[in-house]
Amino acid sequence: MTLFLTEGEVTDLLDMPSVLDAVEAVLRHHAEGKATNRARRRVSLPTSGLNVMFAGAPEIGALGLKAYTVARGGARFYTMLFDPESGELLAQMQSDKLGQMRTGAASGVATKHLAREDASTLGVYGAGWQAESQVEAIAAVKKLERVIVHSRTEESRKAFAEKMGEKLGMEIETTAAAEEPAAQDIVVTVTSSSSPVLKGEWLKPGAHVNAAGSNFLMKAEIDRAVAGRASLVAVDSREELGLEAGNLLSALETGAVLPEAVRELGSVIAGHVPGRRGPDDITLFSSQGLALEDLAAARLVYDRARERGVGREMDF
């Protein structure tokens, strides 16, 4: 029998520390040749689109895919989890919250491995739903003394600051000055902008940047100077460089960064390539999102659902 889990049930079964651990582990498995991932494939129609991404990670008992549609009425996300031994469909789950959590977790893992040990301030570009898990994940891996957010409207950034400040138990500042978040130890871009919101010239020595809002080639939240100044540029998967990494496209096409210099985050986690070399290095993680990250979170959800008797059994 297959377990079906609703959005609310998935939300109740997830917590950021556990998702951080799951994402970090599966990225290490990928680097060690113990997991496989395939880049997102898209079907675009005049009024809607279908996106599918799939992967397998036998070390955690996960094989499956995430599929989602985007239309004028919004987006709908589903993950299917199979047993890699028997091929049995273990679960189908609604996975909007799951995707938000794993995206934040990927930035949290990158921050853990690439930011300075003493990094304590965070600047955020974007005040939407995806920005929430970015701040939550980074706060889970670093002791933050200051968080400051910039977005297009004062209303959105103030609402974000109030909500996340209450959740994290700290004051979150807002600013109308676009360059101010860039002056922090850790910088996150998580916007829907198709043109750069972060300029490399604004970054201070030693900064770590998580660019998490672009998964299309025609979208770029950071200018090429961000990547050009970085001593290390990391991605989820090098396979996606020519498919989705819009945040890196300008730097790659102009030679500011060579494709061969781009590393996978999992290789840093596994110790196969060095991460930060010195306190003044600027490091960059360009996040596109992997099916492996979704499946790691989905396996966590499935195991907890079985333990707690959550979900509905269905015979497909």
CSV table of C-alpha atoms in Angstrom, one decimal:
chain,number,residue,atom,x,y,z
A,1,MET,CA,0.0,0.0,0.0
A,2,THR,CA,1.1,3.5,-0.8
A,3,LEU,CA,1.0,6.3,1.7
A,4,PHE,CA,-0.5,9.6,0.6
A,5,LEU,CA,0.5,12.7,2.6
A,6,THR,CA,-1.1,16.2,2.3
A,7,GLU,CA,0.7,19.5,2.5
A,8,GLY,CA,-0.4,20.0,6.1
A,9,GLU,CA,0.9,16.6,7.1
A,10,VAL,CA,4.2,17.1,5.4
A,11,THR,CA,4.6,20.4,7.1
A,12,ASP,CA,4.0,19.0,10.5
A,13,LEU,CA,6.5,16.2,10.0
A,14,LEU,CA,9.4,18.5,8.9
A,15,ASP,CA,11.9,20.5,11.0
A,16,MET,CA,14.9,22.4,9.8
A,17,PRO,CA,17.7,20.7,11.8
A,18,SER,CA,16.6,17.3,10.4
A,19,VAL,CA,16.3,18.6,6.8
A,20,LEU,CA,19.7,20.2,7.1
A,21,ASP,CA,21.2,16.8,8.1
A,22,ALA,CA,19.4,15.0,5.4
A,23,VAL,CA,20.4,17.4,2.6
A,24,GLU,CA,24.1,17.4,3.8
A,25,ALA,CA,24.2,13.6,3.9
A,26,VAL,CA,22.7,13.1,0.4
A,27,LEU,CA,25.0,15.7,-1.2
A,28,ARG,CA,28.0,13.9,0.4
A,29,HIS,CA,26.6,10.6,-1.1
A,30,HIS,CA,26.4,12.2,-4.5
A,31,ALA,CA,30.0,13.3,-4.3
A,32,GLU,CA,31.1,9.8,-3.3
A,33,GLY,CA,29.3,8.2,-6.2
A,34,LYS,CA,26.6,6.7,-4.0
A,35,ALA,CA,23.7,8.7,-5.4
A,36,THR,CA,22.6,9.8,-8.9
A,37,ASN,CA,20.6,12.9,-10.0
A,38,ARG,CA,19.1,14.1,-13.2
A,39,ALA,CA,18.5,17.7,-14.0
A,40,ARG,CA,15.0,19.2,-14.2
A,41,ARG,CA,13.2,18.8,-17.5
A,42,ARG,CA,10.5,21.2,-18.6
A,43,VAL,CA,7.4,21.3,-20.8
A,44,SER,CA,6.2,24.8,-21.5
A,45,LEU,CA,2.7,25.5,-22.9
A,46,PRO,CA,1.0,28.9,-23.6
A,47,THR,CA,-0.8,28.9,-20.2
A,48,SER,CA,1.1,26.4,-18.1
A,49,GLY,CA,4.2,24.3,-17.7
A,50,LEU,CA,5.3,20.9,-16.3
A,51,ASN,CA,8.6,20.4,-14.5
A,52,VAL,CA,10.0,17.0,-13.6
A,53,MET,CA,13.2,16.1,-11.7
A,54,PHE,CA,14.4,12.7,-10.5
A,55,ALA,CA,17.1,10.9,-8.6
A,56,GLY,CA,18.1,7.8,-6.7
A,57,ALA,CA,20.0,7.5,-3.4
A,58,PRO,CA,20.2,3.8,-2.2
A,59,GLU,CA,22.1,4.8,0.9
A,60,ILE,CA,19.0,6.4,2.3
A,61,GLY,CA,16.5,4.1,0.6
A,62,ALA,CA,15.2,6.7,-1.8
A,63,LEU,CA,14.3,6.6,-5.5
A,64,GLY,CA,11.8,8.9,-7.1
A,65,LEU,CA,10.8,12.2,-8.6
A,66,LYS,CA,9.3,15.6,-8.0
A,67,ALA,CA,6.8,16.9,-10.5
A,68,TYR,CA,5.2,20.3,-10.4
A,69,THR,CA,3.0,22.4,-12.7
A,70,VAL,CA,3.1,26.2,-13.0
A,71,ALA,CA,0.0,28.0,-14.3
A,72,ARG,CA,-1.9,31.2,-13.8
A,73,GLY,CA,-3.6,29.8,-10.7
A,74,GLY,CA,-0.2,29.1,-9.1
A,75,ALA,CA,2.1,26.1,-8.7
A,76,ARG,CA,1.3,22.5,-7.5
A,77,PHE,CA,4.1,20.2,-6.3
A,78,TYR,CA,4.1,16.4,-5.8
A,79,THR,CA,6.9,14.0,-4.9
A,80,MET,CA,6.8,10.3,-5.5
A,81,LEU,CA,9.0,8.1,-3.3
A,82,PHE,CA,9.9,4.5,-4.4
A,83,ASP,CA,11.8,1.8,-2.7
A,84,PRO,CA,15.1,1.4,-4.6
A,85,GLU,CA,15.2,-2.4,-3.8
A,86,SER,CA,11.7,-3.5,-4.7
A,87,GLY,CA,10.6,-0.6,-6.9
A,88,GLU,CA,7.4,-0.3,-4.8
A,89,LEU,CA,5.8,3.1,-4.6
A,90,LEU,CA,6.1,4.0,-1.0
A,91,ALA,CA,4.5,7.4,-0.9
A,92,GLN,CA,3.1,10.2,-2.8
A,93,MET,CA,3.1,13.6,-1.1
A,94,GLN,CA,2.2,17.2,-1.7
A,95,SER,CA,5.5,19.0,-1.5
A,96,ASP,CA,5.4,22.7,-1.7
A,97,LYS,CA,6.6,23.1,1.9
A,98,LEU,CA,9.1,20.3,1.4
A,99,GLY,CA,10.6,22.2,-1.5
A,100,GLN,CA,10.9,25.4,0.5
A,101,MET,CA,12.6,23.6,3.4
A,102,ARG,CA,15.1,21.7,1.2
A,103,THR,CA,16.0,24.9,-0.7
A,104,GLY,CA,16.7,26.7,2.6
A,105,ALA,CA,18.6,23.7,3.9
A,106,ALA,CA,20.9,23.7,0.9
A,107,SER,CA,21.9,27.3,1.6
A,108,GLY,CA,22.3,26.4,5.3
A,109,VAL,CA,24.6,23.5,4.4
A,110,ALA,CA,26.6,25.8,2.0
A,111,THR,CA,26.9,28.4,4.8
A,112,LYS,CA,28.1,25.8,7.2
A,113,HIS,CA,30.9,24.7,4.9
A,114,LEU,CA,31.8,27.9,3.1
A,115,ALA,CA,31.2,30.9,5.4
A,116,ARG,CA,33.8,32.1,7.9
A,117,GLU,CA,33.7,30.4,11.2
A,118,ASP,CA,32.9,33.7,13.0
A,119,ALA,CA,30.3,34.8,10.5
A,120,SER,CA,27.5,36.4,12.5
A,121,THR,CA,25.6,38.8,10.3
A,122,LEU,CA,23.2,38.0,7.5
A,123,GLY,CA,21.9,40.2,4.6
A,124,VAL,CA,18.8,39.1,2.7
A,125,TYR,CA,17.5,40.2,-0.7
A,126,GLY,CA,13.9,39.2,-1.0
A,127,ALA,CA,11.1,39.0,1.6
A,128,GLY,CA,8.9,36.2,0.1
A,129,TRP,CA,8.0,32.7,1.3
A,130,GLN,CA,11.3,31.2,0.1
A,131,ALA,CA,13.3,33.8,2.0
A,132,GLU,CA,11.8,32.4,5.3
A,133,SER,CA,13.5,29.0,5.1
A,134,GLN,CA,16.8,30.7,4.0
A,135,VAL,CA,16.9,32.7,7.2
A,136,GLU,CA,15.7,29.8,9.3
A,137,ALA,CA,18.4,27.4,7.9
A,138,ILE,CA,21.3,29.9,8.2
A,139,ALA,CA,20.2,30.7,11.8
A,140,ALA,CA,20.4,27.0,12.5
A,141,VAL,CA,24.0,26.7,11.5
A,142,LYS,CA,25.4,30.1,12.6
A,143,LYS,CA,24.9,32.2,15.7
A,144,LEU,CA,23.4,35.3,14.1
A,145,GLU,CA,23.7,38.7,15.8
A,146,ARG,CA,22.2,40.7,13.0
A,147,VAL,CA,19.8,40.0,10.1
A,148,ILE,CA,18.9,42.8,7.7
A,149,VAL,CA,16.5,42.4,4.7
A,150,HIS,CA,15.9,44.4,1.6
A,151,SER,CA,13.0,44.0,-0.9
A,152,ARG,CA,11.1,46.0,-3.5
A,153,THR,CA,8.5,47.3,-1.1
A,154,GLU,CA,8.6,48.5,2.5
A,155,GLU,CA,5.4,46.7,3.3
A,156,SER,CA,6.8,43.3,2.3
A,157,ARG,CA,10.1,43.6,4.2
A,158,LYS,CA,8.4,44.9,7.3
A,159,ALA,CA,5.9,42.0,7.3
A,160,PHE,CA,8.8,39.5,6.8
A,161,ALA,CA,10.9,41.1,9.6
A,162,GLU,CA,8.0,40.8,12.0
A,163,LYS,CA,7.1,37.2,11.1
A,164,MET,CA,10.7,35.8,11.1
A,165,GLY,CA,11.8,37.9,14.1
A,166,GLU,CA,9.1,36.4,16.1
A,167,LYS,CA,9.9,32.9,14.9
A,168,LEU,CA,13.6,33.2,15.6
A,169,GLY,CA,13.3,35.3,18.7
A,170,MET,CA,15.5,38.2,17.4
A,171,GLU,CA,15.1,41.6,15.9
A,172,ILE,CA,15.3,41.6,12.1
A,173,GLU,CA,16.1,45.0,10.5
A,174,THR,CA,14.8,46.3,7.2
A,175,THR,CA,16.4,48.7,4.8
A,176,ALA,CA,15.6,50.6,1.6
A,177,ALA,CA,19.3,50.8,0.7
A,178,ALA,CA,20.1,48.0,-1.8
A,179,GLU,CA,23.8,47.9,-0.9
A,180,GLU,CA,23.3,47.5,2.9
A,181,PRO,CA,22.6,43.7,3.0
A,182,ALA,CA,25.7,43.1,0.9
A,183,ALA,CA,27.9,44.5,3.7
A,184,GLN,CA,27.2,41.5,5.9
A,185,ASP,CA,29.2,38.3,6.6
A,186,ILE,CA,26.6,36.1,4.8
A,187,VAL,CA,24.4,37.3,1.9
A,188,VAL,CA,21.4,35.6,0.4
A,189,THR,CA,19.5,36.5,-2.8
A,190,VAL,CA,16.2,34.8,-3.1
A,191,THR,CA,14.0,36.9,-5.4
A,192,SER,CA,12.0,36.6,-8.6
A,193,SER,CA,14.1,39.3,-10.2
A,194,SER,CA,15.4,38.7,-13.8
A,195,SER,CA,18.1,41.4,-13.3
A,196,PRO,CA,20.8,41.7,-10.7
A,197,VAL,CA,19.8,42.9,-7.2
A,198,LEU,CA,23.3,42.2,-5.8
A,199,LYS,CA,26.5,43.8,-7.2
A,200,GLY,CA,29.9,42.3,-6.5
A,201,GLU,CA,31.4,45.7,-5.8
A,202,TRP,CA,29.2,45.9,-2.7
A,203,LEU,CA,30.6,42.7,-1.0
A,204,LYS,CA,33.1,43.0,1.7
A,205,PRO,CA,36.2,40.7,1.9
A,206,GLY,CA,35.3,37.4,3.6
A,207,ALA,CA,31.6,37.4,2.6
A,208,HIS,CA,29.8,34.2,1.7
A,209,VAL,CA,26.9,34.5,-0.8
A,210,ASN,CA,24.0,32.1,-1.4
A,211,ALA,CA,22.3,32.9,-4.7
A,212,ALA,CA,19.1,30.9,-4.4
A,213,GLY,CA,16.4,32.6,-6.5
A,214,SER,CA,17.2,31.7,-10.1
A,215,ASN,CA,16.7,28.4,-11.8
A,216,PHE,CA,16.3,29.7,-15.3
A,217,LEU,CA,19.0,30.8,-17.7
A,218,MET,CA,17.3,34.1,-18.3
A,219,LYS,CA,17.1,35.0,-14.6
A,220,ALA,CA,20.1,36.5,-12.8
A,221,GLU,CA,19.9,38.0,-9.3
A,222,ILE,CA,23.7,38.7,-9.1
A,223,ASP,CA,26.0,40.5,-11.5
A,224,ARG,CA,29.1,38.8,-12.9
A,225,ALA,CA,31.4,40.6,-10.5
A,226,VAL,CA,29.9,38.5,-7.6
A,227,ALA,CA,31.2,35.3,-9.2
A,228,GLY,CA,34.3,37.1,-10.6
A,229,ARG,CA,35.4,38.1,-7.1
A,230,ALA,CA,34.7,34.7,-5.6
A,231,SER,CA,37.7,32.4,-4.8
A,232,LEU,CA,35.3,29.5,-4.8
A,233,VAL,CA,32.1,29.1,-6.9
A,234,ALA,CA,30.0,26.1,-5.9
A,235,VAL,CA,26.7,24.7,-7.3
A,236,ASP,CA,24.4,21.8,-6.4
A,237,SER,CA,25.3,20.0,-9.6
A,238,ARG,CA,27.6,20.9,-12.5
A,239,GLU,CA,25.1,19.2,-14.9
A,240,GLU,CA,22.9,22.2,-14.5
A,241,LEU,CA,25.5,24.8,-15.5
A,242,GLY,CA,24.2,25.1,-19.1
A,243,LEU,CA,20.6,24.4,-18.2
A,244,GLU,CA,19.5,26.5,-15.2
A,245,ALA,CA,22.4,28.5,-13.7
A,246,GLY,CA,21.2,31.9,-14.8
A,247,ASN,CA,23.1,33.5,-11.8
A,248,LEU,CA,26.4,32.3,-13.3
A,249,LEU,CA,25.6,32.7,-17.0
A,250,SER,CA,27.1,36.2,-17.5
A,251,ALA,CA,30.3,35.3,-15.6
A,252,LEU,CA,30.7,32.0,-17.6
A,253,GLU,CA,30.1,33.6,-21.0
A,254,THR,CA,32.5,36.5,-20.4
A,255,GLY,CA,35.3,34.3,-18.9
A,256,ALA,CA,35.0,35.9,-15.5
A,257,VAL,CA,34.7,32.3,-14.2
A,258,LEU,CA,35.7,29.2,-16.2
A,259,PRO,CA,33.3,26.2,-16.2
A,260,GLU,CA,36.2,24.0,-14.9
A,261,ALA,CA,36.6,26.2,-11.8
A,262,VAL,CA,33.0,25.6,-10.7
A,263,ARG,CA,32.8,23.0,-7.9
A,264,GLU,CA,29.9,20.9,-6.5
A,265,LEU,CA,29.0,21.6,-2.9
A,266,GLY,CA,28.9,17.9,-2.2
A,267,SER,CA,32.6,17.6,-3.1
A,268,VAL,CA,33.4,20.3,-0.6
A,269,ILE,CA,31.3,18.5,2.1
A,270,ALA,CA,33.1,15.2,1.3
A,271,GLY,CA,36.5,16.8,1.4
A,272,HIS,CA,37.3,16.2,-2.2
A,273,VAL,CA,38.0,19.8,-3.0
A,274,PRO,CA,39.0,22.6,-0.6
A,275,GLY,CA,36.4,25.2,0.4
A,276,ARG,CA,37.3,28.5,2.0
A,277,ARG,CA,41.1,29.0,2.0
A,278,GLY,CA,41.3,32.2,4.1
A,279,PRO,CA,39.3,34.8,6.1
A,280,ASP,CA,39.2,37.3,3.2
A,281,ASP,CA,38.0,34.9,0.6
A,282,ILE,CA,34.6,35.6,-1.0
A,283,THR,CA,32.7,32.4,-1.6
A,284,LEU,CA,29.5,31.8,-3.7
A,285,PHE,CA,27.0,29.0,-3.7
A,286,SER,CA,24.6,29.2,-6.7
A,287,SER,CA,21.6,27.0,-5.8
A,288,GLN,CA,19.4,25.5,-8.5
A,289,GLY,CA,17.9,22.7,-6.4
A,290,LEU,CA,18.2,19.0,-6.9
A,291,ALA,CA,15.8,16.1,-6.9
A,292,LEU,CA,18.2,14.4,-4.5
A,293,GLU,CA,17.5,17.1,-1.9
A,294,ASP,CA,13.8,16.6,-2.4
A,295,LEU,CA,14.1,12.8,-2.0
A,296,ALA,CA,16.2,13.2,1.2
A,297,ALA,CA,13.5,15.3,2.7
A,298,ALA,CA,10.7,13.0,1.4
A,299,ARG,CA,12.4,9.9,2.9
A,300,LEU,CA,12.5,11.8,6.3
A,301,VAL,CA,8.8,12.6,5.9
A,302,TYR,CA,7.9,9.1,5.0
A,303,ASP,CA,9.8,7.5,7.9
A,304,ARG,CA,8.2,9.8,10.4
A,305,ALA,CA,4.7,9.3,8.9
A,306,ARG,CA,5.1,5.6,9.4
A,307,GLU,CA,6.3,6.0,12.9
A,308,ARG,CA,3.5,8.3,13.9
A,309,GLY,CA,0.7,6.8,11.9
A,310,VAL,CA,0.2,9.8,9.7
A,311,GLY,CA,-1.2,9.8,6.2
A,312,ARG,CA,-3.7,7.8,4.2
A,313,GLU,CA,-3.1,4.3,2.8
A,314,MET,CA,-4.0,4.1,-0.9
A,315,ASP,CA,-4.0,1.2,-3.4
A,316,PHE,CA,-2.8,2.6,-6.7
